[in-house]
Each structure stands twice: as C-alpha cells, then as structure tokens.
Amino acid sequence: MTIGVKICGLTEENGLHAAIDSGADWIGFVFFPRSPRFVSIRRATELVQKIPAGGPARVGLFVKASDDDIASVLTDVELDVLQIYDTPQRAEAIRRRFGLPVWQACGIARSEDLPQATVLDGFVIEARAGSQATRPGGNGQTFDWRLTRDWPAPATWLLAGGLTPANVGTAIAQSGAQAVDVSSGVEASLGVKDPALIRKFIQAARGSCLPAGN
C-alpha cells in the first residue's frame, strides 16, 4: 500500500516545487483570510499554473464560505477538490452546487465524533480545535491516533494535525490511515514551507509501509 500525501498551505514556489518533485498526491491552497497560510486568488492562480499536467491534484480549503466566495475562486483557480470546514449539510450543498469532489474537515476528540454514513467524497480527520483557537483547524494539534484504527470509514480519509517527519510513521501505524495531510509540520517559518522537510515527510510516510528488511 502506498500512503497518500497532501502538502497543504502552499504559498510560495520553493515549497510547491518540493512537493511536486517529492511525489505529493495533493497540494492544498488555503482561502481563509485568518490563516497564516492564506493565499489570494491571484497568488493561487500563479502557483496552480506551475503544476505540470499529471502533477498533484489541487485542493482548495474553505472555512464557512458562501457560494459566492467559492465561485469567485473557481472562476480563476482550477481546483480538483474542495476541502470544507462547515456542517455536513453545508458540505453536501457545496458538492451539489459546484459538482466537484468535497472533503469535509472533521475535528474529533473521541471515536463517537468520527463520521459515519455520507454522500461526501472524503474527510480530513484532525484534533478538535480548542475553545481559544482562532481557526477550526490547522492548529498543529494531535489527538489519540488509535481512535481511527478500527473506524469503518464511509469514504476516503486523510489524517491531519500535528504531523511531522518524526512522527508520521507512528501516526500511520497507530491510526490505520492510508493518507496524511501536513502543513505546519513541514514549515521553515509560519506559512513558509521547508523543501527539505517536505522531502523527509513524504519519505517517512511512504517508508512506514515498507516490508521489514527494506
């Protein structure tokens, strides 16, 4: 099994090229102004144009966005997946409205928080944001990865939150995740990716599934 990897919160070329060259499956752009990884429509357009044909899929992250907000991005930025921080009902409405695959971001604290039946295309599973958090996700927090180990997931899902090159192998082993999502764990400074950390993260994630002796 090859572990899927998403590098999220890309804002500049060095990180983008490192993700592409290292074989990331998805590249994420954050369209949430309160995030330190926010990109404008103009900047996202410039970055997307640098992704070669057949390269990583492009994911747009939106937090409680209106249809108009999403439509204004899609007018100029070609995205393959919409990652939504909102209710399941709102995520489903966005899927119907735009006809693109939708992943719902879900913050969890216990196994009962994990999604069950769905019409959505995937989930991003991370720690539930604390009461003092200014963002619903992307806070670099881990949770008990064993909570997802025996979860009969109703759709594709990615493990996120507090992952780094040093802990991603353990996270995959404990959670049973088949895909992982990283942002702050591969940064040189807030909002700026470190190409070397991106390479190490992808190698560690994929290496976690090598047979013994390799």
PDB file of C-alpha atoms in Angstrom:
ATOM      1  CA  MET A   1       0.000   0.000   0.000  1.00  0.00           C
ATOM      2  CA  THR A   2       1.294   3.441  -0.921  1.00  0.00           C
ATOM      3  CA  ILE A   3       0.414   6.166   1.563  1.00  0.00           C
ATOM      4  CA  GLY A   4      -1.213   9.221   0.006  1.00  0.00           C
ATOM      5  CA  VAL A   5       0.300  12.559   0.989  1.00  0.00           C
ATOM      6  CA  LYS A   6      -1.175  16.057   0.908  1.00  0.00           C
ATOM      7  CA  ILE A   7       1.033  19.105   1.429  1.00  0.00           C
ATOM      8  CA  CYS A   8      -1.300  21.894   2.498  1.00  0.00           C
ATOM      9  CA  GLY A   9      -0.945  25.632   2.878  1.00  0.00           C
ATOM     10  CA  LEU A  10       1.376  26.267  -0.071  1.00  0.00           C
ATOM     11  CA  THR A  11       2.158  29.958  -0.524  1.00  0.00           C
ATOM     12  CA  GLU A  12       5.445  30.049  -2.444  1.00  0.00           C
ATOM     13  CA  GLU A  13       7.325  28.341  -5.263  1.00  0.00           C
ATOM     14  CA  ASN A  14      10.057  26.529  -3.313  1.00  0.00           C
ATOM     15  CA  GLY A  15       7.558  24.564  -1.266  1.00  0.00           C
ATOM     16  CA  LEU A  16       5.390  23.927  -4.289  1.00  0.00           C
ATOM     17  CA  HIS A  17       8.241  22.520  -6.361  1.00  0.00           C
ATOM     18  CA  ALA A  18       9.460  20.371  -3.468  1.00  0.00           C
ATOM     19  CA  ALA A  19       6.001  18.867  -3.052  1.00  0.00           C
ATOM     20  CA  ILE A  20       5.736  18.154  -6.767  1.00  0.00           C
ATOM     21  CA  ASP A  21       9.248  16.738  -7.090  1.00  0.00           C
ATOM     22  CA  SER A  22       8.821  14.554  -3.996  1.00  0.00           C
ATOM     23  CA  GLY A  23       5.641  12.949  -5.316  1.00  0.00           C
ATOM     24  CA  ALA A  24       2.878  14.523  -3.239  1.00  0.00           C
ATOM     25  CA  ASP A  25      -0.583  13.364  -4.279  1.00  0.00           C
ATOM     26  CA  TRP A  26      -2.381  16.584  -3.368  1.00  0.00           C
ATOM     27  CA  ILE A  27      -1.374  20.203  -2.941  1.00  0.00           C
ATOM     28  CA  GLY A  28      -3.547  22.440  -0.771  1.00  0.00           C
ATOM     29  CA  PHE A  29      -4.275  26.156  -1.015  1.00  0.00           C
ATOM     30  CA  VAL A  30      -5.936  27.958   1.893  1.00  0.00           C
ATOM     31  CA  PHE A  31      -8.633  30.513   1.039  1.00  0.00           C
ATOM     32  CA  PHE A  32      -9.305  31.547   4.637  1.00  0.00           C
ATOM     33  CA  PRO A  33      -8.064  35.067   5.435  1.00  0.00           C
ATOM     34  CA  ARG A  34      -7.402  34.386   9.126  1.00  0.00           C
ATOM     35  CA  SER A  35      -4.900  31.650   8.308  1.00  0.00           C
ATOM     36  CA  PRO A  36      -1.174  32.468   8.151  1.00  0.00           C
ATOM     37  CA  ARG A  37      -1.186  30.279   5.035  1.00  0.00           C
ATOM     38  CA  PHE A  38      -3.859  32.287   3.242  1.00  0.00           C
ATOM     39  CA  VAL A  39      -3.317  32.860  -0.475  1.00  0.00           C
ATOM     40  CA  SER A  40      -5.123  35.395  -2.606  1.00  0.00           C
ATOM     41  CA  ILE A  41      -6.884  34.298  -5.764  1.00  0.00           C
ATOM     42  CA  ARG A  42      -4.158  35.958  -7.805  1.00  0.00           C
ATOM     43  CA  ARG A  43      -1.371  34.182  -5.944  1.00  0.00           C
ATOM     44  CA  ALA A  44      -3.121  30.817  -6.084  1.00  0.00           C
ATOM     45  CA  THR A  45      -3.587  31.241  -9.837  1.00  0.00           C
ATOM     46  CA  GLU A  46       0.142  31.865 -10.260  1.00  0.00           C
ATOM     47  CA  LEU A  47       1.026  28.774  -8.244  1.00  0.00           C
ATOM     48  CA  VAL A  48      -1.510  26.478  -9.891  1.00  0.00           C
ATOM     49  CA  GLN A  49      -0.113  27.384 -13.294  1.00  0.00           C
ATOM     50  CA  LYS A  50       3.233  25.948 -12.201  1.00  0.00           C
ATOM     51  CA  ILE A  51       1.794  22.484 -11.534  1.00  0.00           C
ATOM     52  CA  PRO A  52       2.570  20.251 -14.542  1.00  0.00           C
ATOM     53  CA  ALA A  53      -0.017  18.117 -16.276  1.00  0.00           C
ATOM     54  CA  GLY A  54      -0.360  14.879 -14.380  1.00  0.00           C
ATOM     55  CA  GLY A  55       1.013  16.513 -11.221  1.00  0.00           C
ATOM     56  CA  PRO A  56      -0.601  16.592  -7.780  1.00  0.00           C
ATOM     57  CA  ALA A  57      -4.311  17.260  -7.516  1.00  0.00           C
ATOM     58  CA  ARG A  58      -5.235  20.774  -6.377  1.00  0.00           C
ATOM     59  CA  VAL A  59      -7.268  21.162  -3.196  1.00  0.00           C
ATOM     60  CA  GLY A  60      -8.885  24.420  -2.098  1.00  0.00           C
ATOM     61  CA  LEU A  61      -9.576  24.861   1.615  1.00  0.00           C
ATOM     62  CA  PHE A  62     -12.590  26.966   2.624  1.00  0.00           C
ATOM     63  CA  VAL A  63     -13.974  27.839   6.067  1.00  0.00           C
ATOM     64  CA  LYS A  64     -17.717  28.573   6.281  1.00  0.00           C
ATOM     65  CA  ALA A  65     -17.513  30.065   2.811  1.00  0.00           C
ATOM     66  CA  SER A  66     -20.520  31.303   0.852  1.00  0.00           C
ATOM     67  CA  ASP A  67     -21.296  30.064  -2.644  1.00  0.00           C
ATOM     68  CA  ASP A  68     -20.126  33.428  -3.948  1.00  0.00           C
ATOM     69  CA  ASP A  69     -16.803  33.106  -2.131  1.00  0.00           C
ATOM     70  CA  ILE A  70     -16.164  29.682  -3.633  1.00  0.00           C
ATOM     71  CA  ALA A  71     -17.371  30.693  -7.081  1.00  0.00           C
ATOM     72  CA  SER A  72     -15.036  33.686  -7.154  1.00  0.00           C
ATOM     73  CA  VAL A  73     -12.058  31.384  -6.514  1.00  0.00           C
ATOM     74  CA  LEU A  74     -13.140  28.797  -9.069  1.00  0.00           C
ATOM     75  CA  THR A  75     -13.522  31.461 -11.739  1.00  0.00           C
ATOM     76  CA  ASP A  76      -9.730  31.869 -11.814  1.00  0.00           C
ATOM     77  CA  VAL A  77      -8.243  28.919  -9.937  1.00  0.00           C
ATOM     78  CA  GLU A  78      -8.622  25.414 -11.320  1.00  0.00           C
ATOM     79  CA  LEU A  79      -9.245  23.100  -8.356  1.00  0.00           C
ATOM     80  CA  ASP A  80      -9.832  19.359  -8.243  1.00  0.00           C
ATOM     81  CA  VAL A  81     -11.190  19.041  -4.697  1.00  0.00           C
ATOM     82  CA  LEU A  82     -12.909  21.386  -2.225  1.00  0.00           C
ATOM     83  CA  GLN A  83     -11.976  20.911   1.449  1.00  0.00           C
ATOM     84  CA  ILE A  84     -14.740  22.358   3.586  1.00  0.00           C
ATOM     85  CA  TYR A  85     -14.844  23.427   7.225  1.00  0.00           C
ATOM     86  CA  ASP A  86     -18.578  23.559   7.854  1.00  0.00           C
ATOM     87  CA  THR A  87     -21.510  21.313   8.702  1.00  0.00           C
ATOM     88  CA  PRO A  88     -22.103  18.083   6.757  1.00  0.00           C
ATOM     89  CA  GLN A  89     -25.265  19.602   5.303  1.00  0.00           C
ATOM     90  CA  ARG A  90     -23.408  22.639   4.034  1.00  0.00           C
ATOM     91  CA  ALA A  91     -20.628  20.469   2.596  1.00  0.00           C
ATOM     92  CA  GLU A  92     -23.224  18.403   0.732  1.00  0.00           C
ATOM     93  CA  ALA A  93     -24.851  21.576  -0.633  1.00  0.00           C
ATOM     94  CA  ILE A  94     -21.481  22.797  -1.906  1.00  0.00           C
ATOM     95  CA  ARG A  95     -20.906  19.465  -3.608  1.00  0.00           C
ATOM     96  CA  ARG A  96     -24.253  19.731  -5.395  1.00  0.00           C
ATOM     97  CA  ARG A  97     -23.682  23.366  -6.334  1.00  0.00           C
ATOM     98  CA  PHE A  98     -20.202  23.052  -7.830  1.00  0.00           C
ATOM     99  CA  GLY A  99     -20.046  19.441  -8.990  1.00  0.00           C
ATOM    100  CA  LEU A 100     -16.566  18.881  -7.543  1.00  0.00           C
ATOM    101  CA  PRO A 101     -15.438  16.277  -5.002  1.00  0.00           C
ATOM    102  CA  VAL A 102     -15.826  17.604  -1.461  1.00  0.00           C
ATOM    103  CA  TRP A 103     -13.875  16.617   1.630  1.00  0.00           C
ATOM    104  CA  GLN A 104     -15.251  17.660   4.987  1.00  0.00           C
ATOM    105  CA  ALA A 105     -12.722  18.575   7.670  1.00  0.00           C
ATOM    106  CA  CYS A 106     -13.731  16.984  10.973  1.00  0.00           C
ATOM    107  CA  GLY A 107     -12.245  17.801  14.371  1.00  0.00           C
ATOM    108  CA  ILE A 108     -12.554  14.882  16.780  1.00  0.00           C
ATOM    109  CA  ALA A 109     -11.911  14.200  20.455  1.00  0.00           C
ATOM    110  CA  ARG A 110     -13.448  10.717  20.776  1.00  0.00           C
ATOM    111  CA  SER A 111     -14.464   7.857  18.493  1.00  0.00           C
ATOM    112  CA  GLU A 112     -18.107   8.968  18.554  1.00  0.00           C
ATOM    113  CA  ASP A 113     -17.061  12.121  16.690  1.00  0.00           C
ATOM    114  CA  LEU A 114     -15.985  10.174  13.616  1.00  0.00           C
ATOM    115  CA  PRO A 115     -18.327  10.476  10.591  1.00  0.00           C
ATOM    116  CA  GLN A 116     -20.496   7.540   9.652  1.00  0.00           C
ATOM    117  CA  ALA A 117     -22.701   7.462   6.526  1.00  0.00           C
ATOM    118  CA  THR A 118     -22.046  10.175   3.959  1.00  0.00           C
ATOM    119  CA  VAL A 119     -22.508  11.257   0.364  1.00  0.00           C
ATOM    120  CA  LEU A 120     -19.278  13.246   0.519  1.00  0.00           C
ATOM    121  CA  ASP A 121     -16.084  12.171  -1.187  1.00  0.00           C
ATOM    122  CA  GLY A 122     -13.733  12.227   1.765  1.00  0.00           C
ATOM    123  CA  PHE A 123     -12.773  13.515   5.191  1.00  0.00           C
ATOM    124  CA  VAL A 124      -9.810  15.213   6.785  1.00  0.00           C
ATOM    125  CA  ILE A 125      -9.620  13.985  10.384  1.00  0.00           C
ATOM    126  CA  GLU A 126      -7.787  16.120  12.937  1.00  0.00           C
ATOM    127  CA  ALA A 127      -7.971  17.192  16.580  1.00  0.00           C
ATOM    128  CA  ARG A 128     -10.964  19.240  17.621  1.00  0.00           C
ATOM    129  CA  ALA A 129      -9.998  22.889  17.939  1.00  0.00           C
ATOM    130  CA  GLY A 130      -9.756  24.177  21.487  1.00  0.00           C
ATOM    131  CA  SER A 131     -12.011  26.882  22.871  1.00  0.00           C
ATOM    132  CA  GLN A 132      -9.293  29.526  22.462  1.00  0.00           C
ATOM    133  CA  ALA A 133      -8.388  28.571  18.880  1.00  0.00           C
ATOM    134  CA  THR A 134      -8.814  31.247  16.217  1.00  0.00           C
ATOM    135  CA  ARG A 135      -9.121  28.675  13.443  1.00  0.00           C
ATOM    136  CA  PRO A 136     -11.210  25.484  13.210  1.00  0.00           C
ATOM    137  CA  GLY A 137      -8.190  23.500  12.012  1.00  0.00           C
ATOM    138  CA  GLY A 138      -4.576  23.801  11.029  1.00  0.00           C
ATOM    139  CA  ASN A 139      -3.558  24.331  14.653  1.00  0.00           C
ATOM    140  CA  GLY A 140      -0.798  21.730  14.774  1.00  0.00           C
ATOM    141  CA  GLN A 141      -2.563  19.600  17.398  1.00  0.00           C
ATOM    142  CA  THR A 142      -2.552  15.821  17.526  1.00  0.00           C
ATOM    143  CA  PHE A 143      -5.176  13.509  19.006  1.00  0.00           C
ATOM    144  CA  ASP A 144      -5.184   9.867  20.088  1.00  0.00           C
ATOM    145  CA  TRP A 145      -4.480   8.261  16.716  1.00  0.00           C
ATOM    146  CA  ARG A 146      -5.819   4.916  17.944  1.00  0.00           C
ATOM    147  CA  LEU A 147      -9.356   6.337  17.749  1.00  0.00           C
ATOM    148  CA  THR A 148      -9.435   5.770  13.984  1.00  0.00           C
ATOM    149  CA  ARG A 149      -7.777   2.361  13.993  1.00  0.00           C
ATOM    150  CA  ASP A 150     -10.973   0.293  13.656  1.00  0.00           C
ATOM    151  CA  TRP A 151     -13.202   3.014  12.228  1.00  0.00           C
ATOM    152  CA  PRO A 152     -15.275   1.733   9.264  1.00  0.00           C
ATOM    153  CA  ALA A 153     -14.757   4.927   7.302  1.00  0.00           C
ATOM    154  CA  PRO A 154     -17.558   5.658   4.814  1.00  0.00           C
ATOM    155  CA  ALA A 155     -15.206   7.441   2.390  1.00  0.00           C
ATOM    156  CA  THR A 156     -11.558   8.181   1.729  1.00  0.00           C
ATOM    157  CA  TRP A 157      -9.940   9.986   4.636  1.00  0.00           C
ATOM    158  CA  LEU A 158      -6.705  11.767   5.486  1.00  0.00           C
ATOM    159  CA  LEU A 159      -5.101  12.009   8.910  1.00  0.00           C
ATOM    160  CA  ALA A 160      -4.065  15.556   9.815  1.00  0.00           C
ATOM    161  CA  GLY A 161      -2.946  17.691  12.728  1.00  0.00           C
ATOM    162  CA  GLY A 162       0.496  17.979  14.280  1.00  0.00           C
ATOM    163  CA  LEU A 163       2.180  15.582  11.859  1.00  0.00           C
ATOM    164  CA  THR A 164       5.931  15.892  11.255  1.00  0.00           C
ATOM    165  CA  PRO A 165       8.645  13.824   9.566  1.00  0.00           C
ATOM    166  CA  ALA A 166       9.494  12.453  13.020  1.00  0.00           C
ATOM    167  CA  ASN A 167       6.021  11.210  13.998  1.00  0.00           C
ATOM    168  CA  VAL A 168       4.194  10.457  10.753  1.00  0.00           C
ATOM    169  CA  GLY A 169       5.295   6.819  10.683  1.00  0.00           C
ATOM    170  CA  THR A 170       3.944   6.230  14.189  1.00  0.00           C
ATOM    171  CA  ALA A 171       0.762   8.125  13.328  1.00  0.00           C
ATOM    172  CA  ILE A 172       0.113   5.907  10.316  1.00  0.00           C
ATOM    173  CA  ALA A 173       0.802   2.722  12.268  1.00  0.00           C
ATOM    174  CA  GLN A 174      -1.475   3.675  15.158  1.00  0.00           C
ATOM    175  CA  SER A 175      -4.313   5.227  13.152  1.00  0.00           C
ATOM    176  CA  GLY A 176      -4.525   2.915  10.168  1.00  0.00           C
ATOM    177  CA  ALA A 177      -4.569   5.969   7.893  1.00  0.00           C
ATOM    178  CA  GLN A 178      -3.964   5.435   4.195  1.00  0.00           C
ATOM    179  CA  ALA A 179      -3.325   9.136   3.559  1.00  0.00           C
ATOM    180  CA  VAL A 180      -1.882  12.022   5.558  1.00  0.00           C
ATOM    181  CA  ASP A 181      -2.135  15.806   5.414  1.00  0.00           C
ATOM    182  CA  VAL A 182       0.614  18.134   6.665  1.00  0.00           C
ATOM    183  CA  SER A 183       1.106  21.882   6.830  1.00  0.00           C
ATOM    184  CA  SER A 184       2.918  23.405   9.823  1.00  0.00           C
ATOM    185  CA  GLY A 185       4.991  20.244  10.307  1.00  0.00           C
ATOM    186  CA  VAL A 186       6.994  20.984   7.149  1.00  0.00           C
ATOM    187  CA  GLU A 187       7.486  24.725   7.601  1.00  0.00           C
ATOM    188  CA  ALA A 188      10.691  26.731   7.987  1.00  0.00           C
ATOM    189  CA  SER A 189       8.675  29.628   9.418  1.00  0.00           C
ATOM    190  CA  LEU A 190       4.999  30.412   9.796  1.00  0.00           C
ATOM    191  CA  GLY A 191       3.381  29.949   6.390  1.00  0.00           C
ATOM    192  CA  VAL A 192       6.644  29.202   4.554  1.00  0.00           C
ATOM    193  CA  LYS A 193       7.442  25.598   3.642  1.00  0.00           C
ATOM    194  CA  ASP A 194      10.858  23.969   4.044  1.00  0.00           C
ATOM    195  CA  PRO A 195      11.678  21.874   0.946  1.00  0.00           C
ATOM    196  CA  ALA A 196      13.931  19.534   2.926  1.00  0.00           C
ATOM    197  CA  LEU A 197      11.195  18.855   5.492  1.00  0.00           C
ATOM    198  CA  ILE A 198       8.687  18.177   2.714  1.00  0.00           C
ATOM    199  CA  ARG A 199      11.024  15.569   1.227  1.00  0.00           C
ATOM    200  CA  LYS A 200      11.672  13.992   4.632  1.00  0.00           C
ATOM    201  CA  PHE A 201       7.961  13.906   5.450  1.00  0.00           C
ATOM    202  CA  ILE A 202       6.988  12.132   2.240  1.00  0.00           C
ATOM    203  CA  GLN A 203       9.868   9.671   2.584  1.00  0.00           C
ATOM    204  CA  ALA A 204       8.893   8.928   6.191  1.00  0.00           C
ATOM    205  CA  ALA A 205       5.209   8.472   5.329  1.00  0.00           C
ATOM    206  CA  ARG A 206       5.891   6.161   2.424  1.00  0.00           C
ATOM    207  CA  GLY A 207       8.719   4.363   4.247  1.00  0.00           C
ATOM    208  CA  SER A 208       6.377   3.487   7.107  1.00  0.00           C
ATOM    209  CA  CYS A 209       4.764   0.885   4.876  1.00  0.00           C
ATOM    210  CA  LEU A 210       7.894  -0.808   3.578  1.00  0.00           C
ATOM    211  CA  PRO A 211       8.199  -4.514   4.418  1.00  0.00           C
ATOM    212  CA  ALA A 212      10.677  -5.446   7.122  1.00  0.00           C
ATOM    213  CA  GLY A 213      14.224  -5.536   5.837  1.00  0.00           C
ATOM    214  CA  ASN A 214      13.796  -2.703   3.294  1.00  0.00           C
TER     215      ASN A 214
END
